[in-house]
Short mmCIF file of N, CA and C in Angstrom, two decimals:
data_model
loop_
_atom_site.label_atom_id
_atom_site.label_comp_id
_atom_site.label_asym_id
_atom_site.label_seq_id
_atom_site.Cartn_x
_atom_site.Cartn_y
_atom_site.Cartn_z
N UNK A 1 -30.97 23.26 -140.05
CA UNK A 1 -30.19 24.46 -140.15
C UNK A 1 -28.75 24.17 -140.55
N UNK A 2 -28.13 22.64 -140.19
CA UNK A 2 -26.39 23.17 -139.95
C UNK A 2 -26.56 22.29 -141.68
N UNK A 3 -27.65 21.06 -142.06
CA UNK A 3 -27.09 20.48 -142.81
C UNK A 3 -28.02 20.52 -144.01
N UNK A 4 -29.19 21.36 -143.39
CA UNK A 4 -29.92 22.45 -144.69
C UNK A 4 -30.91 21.22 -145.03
N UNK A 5 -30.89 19.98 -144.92
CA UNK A 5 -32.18 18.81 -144.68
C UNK A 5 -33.37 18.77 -144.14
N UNK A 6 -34.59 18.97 -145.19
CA UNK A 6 -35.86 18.92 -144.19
C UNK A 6 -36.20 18.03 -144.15
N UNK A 7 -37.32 18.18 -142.57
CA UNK A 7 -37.26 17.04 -141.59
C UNK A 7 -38.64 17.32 -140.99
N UNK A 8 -39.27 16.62 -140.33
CA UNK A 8 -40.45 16.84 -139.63
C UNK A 8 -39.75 17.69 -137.88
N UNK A 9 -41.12 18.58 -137.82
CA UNK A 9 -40.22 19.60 -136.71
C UNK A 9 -40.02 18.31 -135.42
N UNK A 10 -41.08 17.18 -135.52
CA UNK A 10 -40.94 16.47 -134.50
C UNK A 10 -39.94 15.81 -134.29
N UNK A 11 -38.74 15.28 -135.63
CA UNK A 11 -36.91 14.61 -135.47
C UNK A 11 -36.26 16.01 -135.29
N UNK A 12 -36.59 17.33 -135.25
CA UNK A 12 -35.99 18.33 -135.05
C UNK A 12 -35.90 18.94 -133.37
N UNK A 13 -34.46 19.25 -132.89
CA UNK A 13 -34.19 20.05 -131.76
C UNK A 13 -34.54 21.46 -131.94
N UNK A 14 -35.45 22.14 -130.99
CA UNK A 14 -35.72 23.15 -130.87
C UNK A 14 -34.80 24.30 -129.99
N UNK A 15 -33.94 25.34 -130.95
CA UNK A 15 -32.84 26.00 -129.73
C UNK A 15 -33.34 27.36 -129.55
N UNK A 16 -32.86 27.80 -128.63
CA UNK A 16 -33.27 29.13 -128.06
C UNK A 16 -31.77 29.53 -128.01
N UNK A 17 -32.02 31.27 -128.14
CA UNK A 17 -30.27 31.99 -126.94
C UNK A 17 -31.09 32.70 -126.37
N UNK A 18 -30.19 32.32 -125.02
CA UNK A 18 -30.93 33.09 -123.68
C UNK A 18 -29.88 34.16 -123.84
N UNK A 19 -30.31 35.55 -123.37
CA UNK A 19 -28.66 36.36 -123.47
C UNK A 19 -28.36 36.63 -121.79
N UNK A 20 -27.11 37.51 -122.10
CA UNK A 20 -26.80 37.81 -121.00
C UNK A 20 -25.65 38.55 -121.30
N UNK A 21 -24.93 39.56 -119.94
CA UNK A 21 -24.38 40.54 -120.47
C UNK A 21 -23.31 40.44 -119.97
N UNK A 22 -21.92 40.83 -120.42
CA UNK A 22 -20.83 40.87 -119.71
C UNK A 22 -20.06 41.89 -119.19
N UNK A 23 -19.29 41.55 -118.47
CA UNK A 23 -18.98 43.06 -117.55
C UNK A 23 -17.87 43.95 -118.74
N UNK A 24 -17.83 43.69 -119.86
CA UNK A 24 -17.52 45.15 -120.81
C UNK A 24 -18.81 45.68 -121.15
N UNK A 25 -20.01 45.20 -121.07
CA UNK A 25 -21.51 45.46 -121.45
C UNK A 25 -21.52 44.78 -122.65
N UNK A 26 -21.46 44.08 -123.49
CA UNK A 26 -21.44 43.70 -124.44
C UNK A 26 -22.19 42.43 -124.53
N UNK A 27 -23.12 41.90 -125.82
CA UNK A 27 -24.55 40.98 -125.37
C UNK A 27 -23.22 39.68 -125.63
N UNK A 28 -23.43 38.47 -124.96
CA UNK A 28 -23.44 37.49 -124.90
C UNK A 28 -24.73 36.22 -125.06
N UNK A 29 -24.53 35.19 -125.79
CA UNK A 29 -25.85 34.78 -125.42
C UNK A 29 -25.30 33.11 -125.90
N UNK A 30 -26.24 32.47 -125.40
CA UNK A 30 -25.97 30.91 -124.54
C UNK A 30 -27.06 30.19 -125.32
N UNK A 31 -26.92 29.27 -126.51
CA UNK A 31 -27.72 28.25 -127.00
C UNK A 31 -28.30 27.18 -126.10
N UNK A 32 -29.26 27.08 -125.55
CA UNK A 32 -30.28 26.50 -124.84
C UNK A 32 -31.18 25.46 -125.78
N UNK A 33 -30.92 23.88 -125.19
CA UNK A 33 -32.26 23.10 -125.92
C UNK A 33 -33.40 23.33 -125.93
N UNK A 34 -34.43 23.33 -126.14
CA UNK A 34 -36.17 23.07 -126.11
C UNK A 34 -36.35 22.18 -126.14
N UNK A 35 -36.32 21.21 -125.15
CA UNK A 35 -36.72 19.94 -125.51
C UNK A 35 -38.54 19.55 -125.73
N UNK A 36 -39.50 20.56 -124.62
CA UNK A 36 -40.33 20.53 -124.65
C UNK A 36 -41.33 21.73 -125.61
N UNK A 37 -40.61 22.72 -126.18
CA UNK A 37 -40.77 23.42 -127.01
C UNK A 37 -41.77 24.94 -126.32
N UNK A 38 -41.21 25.15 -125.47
CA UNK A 38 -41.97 25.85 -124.54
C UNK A 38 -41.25 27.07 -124.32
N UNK A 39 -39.89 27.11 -123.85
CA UNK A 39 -39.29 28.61 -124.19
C UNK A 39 -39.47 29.74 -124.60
N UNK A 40 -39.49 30.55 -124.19
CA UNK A 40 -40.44 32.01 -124.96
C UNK A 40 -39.00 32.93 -126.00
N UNK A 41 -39.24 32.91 -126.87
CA UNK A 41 -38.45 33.53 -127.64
C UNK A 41 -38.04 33.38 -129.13
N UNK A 42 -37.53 33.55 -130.26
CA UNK A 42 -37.54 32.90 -131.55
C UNK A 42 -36.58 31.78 -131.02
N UNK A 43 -36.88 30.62 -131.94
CA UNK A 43 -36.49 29.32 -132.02
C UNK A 43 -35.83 29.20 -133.44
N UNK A 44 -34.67 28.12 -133.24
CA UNK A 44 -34.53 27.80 -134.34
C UNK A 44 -34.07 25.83 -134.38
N UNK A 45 -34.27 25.04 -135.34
CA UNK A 45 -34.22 24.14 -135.31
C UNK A 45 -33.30 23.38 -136.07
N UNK A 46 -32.68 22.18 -135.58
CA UNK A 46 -31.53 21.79 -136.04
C UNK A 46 -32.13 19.95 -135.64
N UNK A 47 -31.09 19.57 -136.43
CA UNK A 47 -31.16 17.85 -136.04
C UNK A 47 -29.91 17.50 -135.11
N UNK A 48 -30.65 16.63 -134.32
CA UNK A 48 -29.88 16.08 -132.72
C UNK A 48 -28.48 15.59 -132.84
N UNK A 49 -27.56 15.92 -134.12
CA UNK A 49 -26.36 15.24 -134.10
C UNK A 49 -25.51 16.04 -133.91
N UNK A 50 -24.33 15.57 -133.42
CA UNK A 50 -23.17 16.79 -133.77
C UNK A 50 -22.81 17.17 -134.97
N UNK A 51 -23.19 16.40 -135.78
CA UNK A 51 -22.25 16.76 -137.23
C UNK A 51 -23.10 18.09 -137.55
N UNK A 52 -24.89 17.77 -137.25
CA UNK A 52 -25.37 19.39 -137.84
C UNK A 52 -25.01 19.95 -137.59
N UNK A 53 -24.90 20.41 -136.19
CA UNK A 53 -24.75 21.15 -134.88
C UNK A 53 -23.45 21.78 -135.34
N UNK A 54 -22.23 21.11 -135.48
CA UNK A 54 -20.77 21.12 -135.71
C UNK A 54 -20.60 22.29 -137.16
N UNK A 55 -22.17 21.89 -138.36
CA UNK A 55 -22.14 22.39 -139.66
C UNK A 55 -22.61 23.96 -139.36
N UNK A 56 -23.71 23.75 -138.48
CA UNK A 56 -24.36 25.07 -138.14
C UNK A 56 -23.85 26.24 -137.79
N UNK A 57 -22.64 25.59 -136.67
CA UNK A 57 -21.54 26.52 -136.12
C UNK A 57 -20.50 27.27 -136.67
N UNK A 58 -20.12 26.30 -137.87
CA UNK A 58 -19.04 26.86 -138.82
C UNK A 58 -20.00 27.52 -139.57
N UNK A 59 -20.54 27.37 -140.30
CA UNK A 59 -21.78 28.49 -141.23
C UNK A 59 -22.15 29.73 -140.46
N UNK A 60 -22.19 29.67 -139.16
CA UNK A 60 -22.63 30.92 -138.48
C UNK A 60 -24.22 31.35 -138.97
N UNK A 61 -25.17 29.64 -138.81
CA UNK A 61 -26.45 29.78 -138.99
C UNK A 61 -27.12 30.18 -138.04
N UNK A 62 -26.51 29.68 -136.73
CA UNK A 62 -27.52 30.69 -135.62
C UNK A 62 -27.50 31.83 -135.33
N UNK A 63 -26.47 32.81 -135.55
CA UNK A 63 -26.27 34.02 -135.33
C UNK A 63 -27.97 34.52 -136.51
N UNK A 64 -28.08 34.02 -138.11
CA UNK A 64 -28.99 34.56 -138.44
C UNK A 64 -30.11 33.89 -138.46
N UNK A 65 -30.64 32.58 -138.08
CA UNK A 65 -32.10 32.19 -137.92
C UNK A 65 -32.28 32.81 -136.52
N UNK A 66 -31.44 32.82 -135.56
CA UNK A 66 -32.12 33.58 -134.32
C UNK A 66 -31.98 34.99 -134.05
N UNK A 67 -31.53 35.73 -135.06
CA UNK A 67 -31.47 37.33 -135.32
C UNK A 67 -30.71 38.06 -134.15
N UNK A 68 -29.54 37.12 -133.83
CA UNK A 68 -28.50 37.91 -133.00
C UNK A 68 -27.02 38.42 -133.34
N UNK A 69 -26.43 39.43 -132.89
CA UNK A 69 -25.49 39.31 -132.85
C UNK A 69 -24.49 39.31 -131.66
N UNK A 70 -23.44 39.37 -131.66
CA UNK A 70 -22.30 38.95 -130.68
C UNK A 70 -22.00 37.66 -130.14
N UNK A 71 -21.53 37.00 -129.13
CA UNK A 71 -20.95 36.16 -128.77
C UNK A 71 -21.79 35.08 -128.60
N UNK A 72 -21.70 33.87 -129.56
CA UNK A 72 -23.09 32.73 -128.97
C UNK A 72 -22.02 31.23 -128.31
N UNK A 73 -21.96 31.09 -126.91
CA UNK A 73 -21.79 30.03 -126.84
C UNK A 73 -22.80 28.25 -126.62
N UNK A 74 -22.40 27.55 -127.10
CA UNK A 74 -23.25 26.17 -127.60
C UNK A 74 -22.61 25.14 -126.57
N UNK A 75 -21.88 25.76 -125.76
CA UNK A 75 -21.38 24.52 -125.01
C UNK A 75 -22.44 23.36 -124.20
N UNK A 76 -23.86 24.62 -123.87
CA UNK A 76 -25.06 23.71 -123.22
C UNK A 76 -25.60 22.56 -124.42
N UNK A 77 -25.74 23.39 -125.42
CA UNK A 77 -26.44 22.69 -126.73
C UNK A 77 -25.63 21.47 -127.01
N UNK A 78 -24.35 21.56 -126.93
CA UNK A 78 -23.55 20.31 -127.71
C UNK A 78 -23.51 19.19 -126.77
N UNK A 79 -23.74 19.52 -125.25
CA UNK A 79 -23.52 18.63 -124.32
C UNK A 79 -24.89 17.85 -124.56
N UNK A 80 -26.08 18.59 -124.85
CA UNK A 80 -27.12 17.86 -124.42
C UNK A 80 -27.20 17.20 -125.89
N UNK A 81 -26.85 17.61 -127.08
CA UNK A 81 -26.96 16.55 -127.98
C UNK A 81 -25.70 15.55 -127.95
N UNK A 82 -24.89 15.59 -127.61
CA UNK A 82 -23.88 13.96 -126.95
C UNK A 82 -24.52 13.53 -126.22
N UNK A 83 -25.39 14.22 -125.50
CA UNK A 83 -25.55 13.14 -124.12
C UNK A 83 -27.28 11.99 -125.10
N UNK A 84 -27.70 13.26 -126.04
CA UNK A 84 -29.11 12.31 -126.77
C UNK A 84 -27.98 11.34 -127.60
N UNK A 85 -27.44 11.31 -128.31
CA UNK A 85 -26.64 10.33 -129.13
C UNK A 85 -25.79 9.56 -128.34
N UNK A 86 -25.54 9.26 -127.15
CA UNK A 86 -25.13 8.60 -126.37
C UNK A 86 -25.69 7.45 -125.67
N UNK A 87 -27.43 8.23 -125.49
CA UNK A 87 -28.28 7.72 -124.90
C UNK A 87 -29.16 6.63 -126.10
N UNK A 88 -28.81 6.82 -127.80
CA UNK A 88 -29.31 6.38 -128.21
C UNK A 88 -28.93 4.98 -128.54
#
């Protein structure tokens, strides 16, 4: 998604947004890994680095592979891909 490279879905991170609402009512929603690909909801897939991740964000690709709008924060998503490139 961030760096537009295809890939087998298996080197690919699977993300979800979970939403949630804030007290103006307005949707918020929270980029979540799949690591096990099990999540119920549209998915969209990216590769485990920051640089995609970093490309995806400025493009504003997840707002349209996961058909949302309003506020998406990635702070879960970016932690858990530092912590895979850390671990690697």
């Amino acid at each position: 998604m961030g760096c537009r490279q295809r890939a087998a879905v298996s080197e690919l991170l699977r993300v979800v947004a979970i939403a949630s609402v804030t007290d103006s009512g307005s949707a918020q929603f929270s980029l979540r890994p799949d690591f096990r690909r099990a999540l119920p909801g549209r998915g969209a897939h990216v590769h485990p680095v920051a640089g995609c991740l970093a490309l995806a964000l400025r493009r504003h690709a997840f707002g349209r592979a996961l058909r949302i709008t309003g506020v998406i924060d990635a702070g879960e998503l970016s932690e858990a891909i530092a912590s895979l490139t850390a671990g690697a």
